CSV table of C-alpha atoms in Angstrom, one decimal:
chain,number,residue,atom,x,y,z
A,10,UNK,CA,78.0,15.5,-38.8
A,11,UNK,CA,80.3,13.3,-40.8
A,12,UNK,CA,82.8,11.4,-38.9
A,13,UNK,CA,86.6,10.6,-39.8
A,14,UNK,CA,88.6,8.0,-38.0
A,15,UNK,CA,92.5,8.9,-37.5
A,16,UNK,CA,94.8,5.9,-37.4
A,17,UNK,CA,98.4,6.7,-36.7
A,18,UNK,CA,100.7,5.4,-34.1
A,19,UNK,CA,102.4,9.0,-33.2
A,20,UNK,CA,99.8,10.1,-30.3
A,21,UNK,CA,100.6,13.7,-31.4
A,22,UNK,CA,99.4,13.9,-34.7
A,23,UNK,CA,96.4,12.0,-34.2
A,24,UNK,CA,95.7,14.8,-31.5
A,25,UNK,CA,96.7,17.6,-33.5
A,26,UNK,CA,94.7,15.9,-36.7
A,27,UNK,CA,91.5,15.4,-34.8
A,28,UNK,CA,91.9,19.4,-33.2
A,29,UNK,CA,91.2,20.5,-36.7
A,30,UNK,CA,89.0,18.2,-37.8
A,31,UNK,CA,86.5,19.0,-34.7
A,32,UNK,CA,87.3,23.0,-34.8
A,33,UNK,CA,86.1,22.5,-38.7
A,34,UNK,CA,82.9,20.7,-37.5
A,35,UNK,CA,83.4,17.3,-37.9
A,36,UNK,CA,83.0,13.9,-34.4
A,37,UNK,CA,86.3,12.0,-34.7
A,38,UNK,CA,87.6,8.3,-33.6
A,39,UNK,CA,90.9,7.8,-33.2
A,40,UNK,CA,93.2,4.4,-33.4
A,41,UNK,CA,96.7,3.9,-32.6
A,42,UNK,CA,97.1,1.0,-35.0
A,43,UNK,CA,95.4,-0.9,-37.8
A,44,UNK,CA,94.1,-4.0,-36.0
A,45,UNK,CA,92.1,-1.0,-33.4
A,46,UNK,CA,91.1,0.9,-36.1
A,47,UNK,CA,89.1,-2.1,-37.9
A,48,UNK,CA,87.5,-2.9,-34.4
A,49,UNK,CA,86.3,0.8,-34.4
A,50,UNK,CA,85.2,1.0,-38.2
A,51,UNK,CA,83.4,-2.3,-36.7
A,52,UNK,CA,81.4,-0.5,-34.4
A,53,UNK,CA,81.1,2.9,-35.4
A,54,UNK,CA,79.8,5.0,-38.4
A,55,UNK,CA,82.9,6.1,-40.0
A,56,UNK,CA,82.4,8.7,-43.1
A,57,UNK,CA,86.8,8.8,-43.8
A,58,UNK,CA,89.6,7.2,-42.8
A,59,UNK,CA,92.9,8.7,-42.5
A,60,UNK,CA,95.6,6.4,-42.0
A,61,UNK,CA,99.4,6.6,-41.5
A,62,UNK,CA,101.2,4.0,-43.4
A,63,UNK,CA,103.7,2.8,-40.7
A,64,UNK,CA,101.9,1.8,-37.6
A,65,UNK,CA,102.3,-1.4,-35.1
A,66,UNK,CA,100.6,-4.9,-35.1
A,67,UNK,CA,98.5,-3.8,-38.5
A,68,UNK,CA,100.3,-1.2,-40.9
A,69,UNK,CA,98.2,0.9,-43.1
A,70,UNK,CA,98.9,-1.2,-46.0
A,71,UNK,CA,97.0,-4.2,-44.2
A,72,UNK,CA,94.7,-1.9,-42.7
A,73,UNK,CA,93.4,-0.1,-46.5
A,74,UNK,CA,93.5,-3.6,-47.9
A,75,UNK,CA,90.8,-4.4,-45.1
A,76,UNK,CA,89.2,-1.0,-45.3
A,77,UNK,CA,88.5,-1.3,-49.3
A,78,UNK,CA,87.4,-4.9,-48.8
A,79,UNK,CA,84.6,-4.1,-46.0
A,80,UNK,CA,83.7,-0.9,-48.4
A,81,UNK,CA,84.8,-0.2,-51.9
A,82,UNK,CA,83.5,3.2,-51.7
A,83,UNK,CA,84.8,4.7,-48.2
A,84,UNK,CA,87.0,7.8,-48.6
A,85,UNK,CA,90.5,7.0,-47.3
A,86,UNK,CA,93.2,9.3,-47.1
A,87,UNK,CA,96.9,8.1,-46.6
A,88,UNK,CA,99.7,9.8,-44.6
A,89,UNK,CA,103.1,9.0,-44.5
A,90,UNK,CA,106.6,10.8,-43.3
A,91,UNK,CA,108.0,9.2,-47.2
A,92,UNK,CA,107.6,10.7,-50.3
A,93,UNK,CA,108.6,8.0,-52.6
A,94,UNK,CA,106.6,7.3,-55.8
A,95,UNK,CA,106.5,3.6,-55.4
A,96,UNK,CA,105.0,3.9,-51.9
A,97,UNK,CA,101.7,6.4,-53.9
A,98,UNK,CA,101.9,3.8,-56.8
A,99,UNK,CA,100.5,0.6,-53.8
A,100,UNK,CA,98.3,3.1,-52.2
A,101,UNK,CA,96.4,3.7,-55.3
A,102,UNK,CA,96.8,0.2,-56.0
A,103,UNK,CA,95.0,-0.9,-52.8
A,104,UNK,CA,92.4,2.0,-52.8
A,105,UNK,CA,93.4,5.0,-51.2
A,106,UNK,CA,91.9,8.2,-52.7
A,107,UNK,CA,94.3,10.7,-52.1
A,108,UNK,CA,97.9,11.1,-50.2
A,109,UNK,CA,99.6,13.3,-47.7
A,110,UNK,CA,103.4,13.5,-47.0
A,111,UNK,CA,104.2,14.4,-43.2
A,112,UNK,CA,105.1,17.1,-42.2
A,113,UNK,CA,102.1,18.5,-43.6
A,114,UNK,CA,99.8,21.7,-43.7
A,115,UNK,CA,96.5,21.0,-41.3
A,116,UNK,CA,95.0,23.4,-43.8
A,117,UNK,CA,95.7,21.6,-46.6
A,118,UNK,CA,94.4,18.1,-44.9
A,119,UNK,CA,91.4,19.9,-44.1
A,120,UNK,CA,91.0,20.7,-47.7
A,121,UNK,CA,91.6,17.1,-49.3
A,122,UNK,CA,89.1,16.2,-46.5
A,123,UNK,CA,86.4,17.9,-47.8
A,124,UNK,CA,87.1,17.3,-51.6
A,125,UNK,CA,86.9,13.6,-50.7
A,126,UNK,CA,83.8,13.9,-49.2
A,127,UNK,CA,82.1,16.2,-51.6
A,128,UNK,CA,83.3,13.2,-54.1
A,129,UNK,CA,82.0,10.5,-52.7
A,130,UNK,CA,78.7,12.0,-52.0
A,131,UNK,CA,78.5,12.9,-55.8
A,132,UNK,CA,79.6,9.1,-56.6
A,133,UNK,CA,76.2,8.1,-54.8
A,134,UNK,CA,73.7,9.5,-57.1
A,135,UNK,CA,72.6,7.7,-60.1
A,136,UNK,CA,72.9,10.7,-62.2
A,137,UNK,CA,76.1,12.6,-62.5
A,138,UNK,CA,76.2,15.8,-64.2
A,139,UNK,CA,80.0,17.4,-65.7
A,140,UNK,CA,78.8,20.4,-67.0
A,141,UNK,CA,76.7,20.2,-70.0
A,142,UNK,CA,77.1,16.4,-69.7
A,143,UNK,CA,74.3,14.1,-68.0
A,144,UNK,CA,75.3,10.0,-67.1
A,145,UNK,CA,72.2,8.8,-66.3
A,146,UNK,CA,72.5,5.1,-64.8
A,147,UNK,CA,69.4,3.9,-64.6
A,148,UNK,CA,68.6,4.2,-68.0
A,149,UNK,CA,72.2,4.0,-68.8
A,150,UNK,CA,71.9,7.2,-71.4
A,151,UNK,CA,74.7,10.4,-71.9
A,152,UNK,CA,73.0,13.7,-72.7
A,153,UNK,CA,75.0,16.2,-74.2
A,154,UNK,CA,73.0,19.7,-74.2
A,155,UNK,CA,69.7,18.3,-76.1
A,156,UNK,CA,71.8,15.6,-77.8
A,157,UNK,CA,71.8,12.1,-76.7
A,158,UNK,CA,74.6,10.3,-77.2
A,159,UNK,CA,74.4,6.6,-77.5
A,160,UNK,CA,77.2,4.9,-75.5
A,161,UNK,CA,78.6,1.1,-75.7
A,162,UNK,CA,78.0,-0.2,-72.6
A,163,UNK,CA,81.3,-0.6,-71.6
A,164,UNK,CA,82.1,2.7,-72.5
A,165,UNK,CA,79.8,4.0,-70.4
A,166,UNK,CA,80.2,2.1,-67.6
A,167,UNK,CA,84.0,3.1,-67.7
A,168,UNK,CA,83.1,6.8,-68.0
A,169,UNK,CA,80.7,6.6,-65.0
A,170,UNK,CA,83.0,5.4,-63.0
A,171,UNK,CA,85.9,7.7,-63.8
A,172,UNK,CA,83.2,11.0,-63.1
A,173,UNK,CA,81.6,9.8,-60.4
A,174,UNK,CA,84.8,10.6,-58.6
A,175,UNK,CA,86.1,13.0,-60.4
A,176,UNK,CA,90.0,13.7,-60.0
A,177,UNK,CA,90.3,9.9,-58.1
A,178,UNK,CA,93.1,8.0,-59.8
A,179,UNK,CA,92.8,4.7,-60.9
A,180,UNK,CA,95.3,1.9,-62.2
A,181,UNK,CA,94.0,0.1,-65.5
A,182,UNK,CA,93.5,-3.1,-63.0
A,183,UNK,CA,91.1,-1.6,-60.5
A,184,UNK,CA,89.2,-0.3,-63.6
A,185,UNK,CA,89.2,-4.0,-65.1
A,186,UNK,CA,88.0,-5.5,-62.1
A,187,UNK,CA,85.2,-2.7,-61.2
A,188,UNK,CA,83.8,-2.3,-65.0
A,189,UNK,CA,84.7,-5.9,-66.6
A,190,UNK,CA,84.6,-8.1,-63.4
A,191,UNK,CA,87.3,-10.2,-61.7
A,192,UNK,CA,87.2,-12.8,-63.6
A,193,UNK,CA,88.1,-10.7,-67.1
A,194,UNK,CA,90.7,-12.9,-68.9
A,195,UNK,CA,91.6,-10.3,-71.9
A,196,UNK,CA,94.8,-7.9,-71.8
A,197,UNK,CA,94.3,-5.1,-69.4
A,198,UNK,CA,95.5,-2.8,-72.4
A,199,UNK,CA,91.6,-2.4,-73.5
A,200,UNK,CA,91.2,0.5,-71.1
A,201,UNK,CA,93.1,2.3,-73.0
A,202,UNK,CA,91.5,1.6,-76.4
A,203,UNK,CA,88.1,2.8,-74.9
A,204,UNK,CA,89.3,5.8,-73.2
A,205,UNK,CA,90.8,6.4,-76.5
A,206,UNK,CA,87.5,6.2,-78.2
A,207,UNK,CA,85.9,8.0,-74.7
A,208,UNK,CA,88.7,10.9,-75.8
A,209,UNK,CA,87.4,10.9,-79.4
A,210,UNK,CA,83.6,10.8,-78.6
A,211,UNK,CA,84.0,13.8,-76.0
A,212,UNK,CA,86.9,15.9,-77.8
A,213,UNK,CA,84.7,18.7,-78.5
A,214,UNK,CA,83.8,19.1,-75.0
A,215,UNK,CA,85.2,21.7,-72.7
A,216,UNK,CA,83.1,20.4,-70.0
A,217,UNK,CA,85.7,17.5,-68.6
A,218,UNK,CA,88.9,15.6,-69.6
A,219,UNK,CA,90.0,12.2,-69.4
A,220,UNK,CA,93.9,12.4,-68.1
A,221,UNK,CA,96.5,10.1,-68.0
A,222,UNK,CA,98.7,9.3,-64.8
A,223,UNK,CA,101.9,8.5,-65.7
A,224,UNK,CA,102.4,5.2,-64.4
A,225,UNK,CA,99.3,4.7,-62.4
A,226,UNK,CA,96.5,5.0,-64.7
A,227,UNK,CA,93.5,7.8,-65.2
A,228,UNK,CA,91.6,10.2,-63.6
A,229,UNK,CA,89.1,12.4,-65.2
A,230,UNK,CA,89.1,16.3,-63.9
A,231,UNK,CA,86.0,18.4,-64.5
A,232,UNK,CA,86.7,21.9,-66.2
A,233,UNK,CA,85.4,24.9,-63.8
């Protein structure tokens, strides 16, 4: 039974977020603010996070900051009562997966809930699959029907970590730091000369897509 941790100040909504999440099968922890919602994640297996943005003593900036830097690959979800681009644009910049606006639809959570969970769990395998198209890590090969394809490394690595979450944004810098390290010094414009060739290699494919975030970065989206 996986369990999600709700951090938000407003004792109402963690109680009516928490209602729907149990009713839908899932243990819950609750927080009323960041600093308690570390000490829990501390102590407790946590599968999600969702976190409301403004909250005392530790916002939810602070607290996803925290979050992504104990575990790059925990699912968090963000609410807020805003709607502002810039406030998505530093979410995604500081790891959250997905985003909510208060007032919001409980069904609707439920559903981003789920889709971040089925994601991660695929991002845990060594092999991922997009239709007709096998990334196979440990041997660091692409299979295309019977056709290999022969990858640079670079490219592959960039295109494993774009489908192994498939529909996750990310900014060109989080991309740089995951694929070419921290310590890259080159421009941060050579993403997008190897999603480019990525595009090229796979244009004949109806399998997936490589899109483009205006002003946050790429996501790739796997064709049903």
């Amino acid at each position: 039974m996986p369990t999600i941790l709700v951090a938000d100040d407003d004792a109402n909504i963690r109680e009516l977020v928490c209602l729907f999440l149990r009713n839908d099968g899932f243990a819950t922890a609750e927080a009323a603010d960041g600093k308690e919602a570390l000490a829990i994640y501390a102590s407790t297996p946590v599968d999600l996070v969702i976190l409301d943005i403004m909250m005392p003593v530790m916002d939810g900036w602070a607290l996803c900051k925290e979050l992504r830097r104990a575990n790059p690959d925990l699912p968090l979800l963000m609410l807020t009562a805003r709607s502002e681009t810039w406030e998505k644009v530093q979410g995604f910049q500081l790891g959250t997966d997905d985003y909510l606006t208060k007032p919001f639809d409980p069904l609707e959570l439920m559903a981003r809930v789920k889709t971040l969970l089925k994601r991660y769990r695929m991002g845990s395998t060594q092999t991922i699959r997009l239709g007709n198209v096998i990334l196979d890590r440990q041997i660091y090969k692409v299979m295309r029907g019977t056709e290999s394809l022969a990858l640079p490394l670079k490219e592959f690595e960039l295109l494993y970590k774009l489908a192994g979450i498939p529909g996750q944004v990310y900014t060109r810098e989080q991309l740089i730091d995951q694929v070419w390290g921290i310590n890259y010094a080159g421009d941060d414009r050579t993403i997008d000369v190897h999603i480019k060739r990525l595009r090229e290699r796979f244009a004949a494919t109806s399998d997936f897509r490589i899109e483009t975030v205006r002003g946050l970065g790429y996501r790739l989206e796997v064709q049903e």
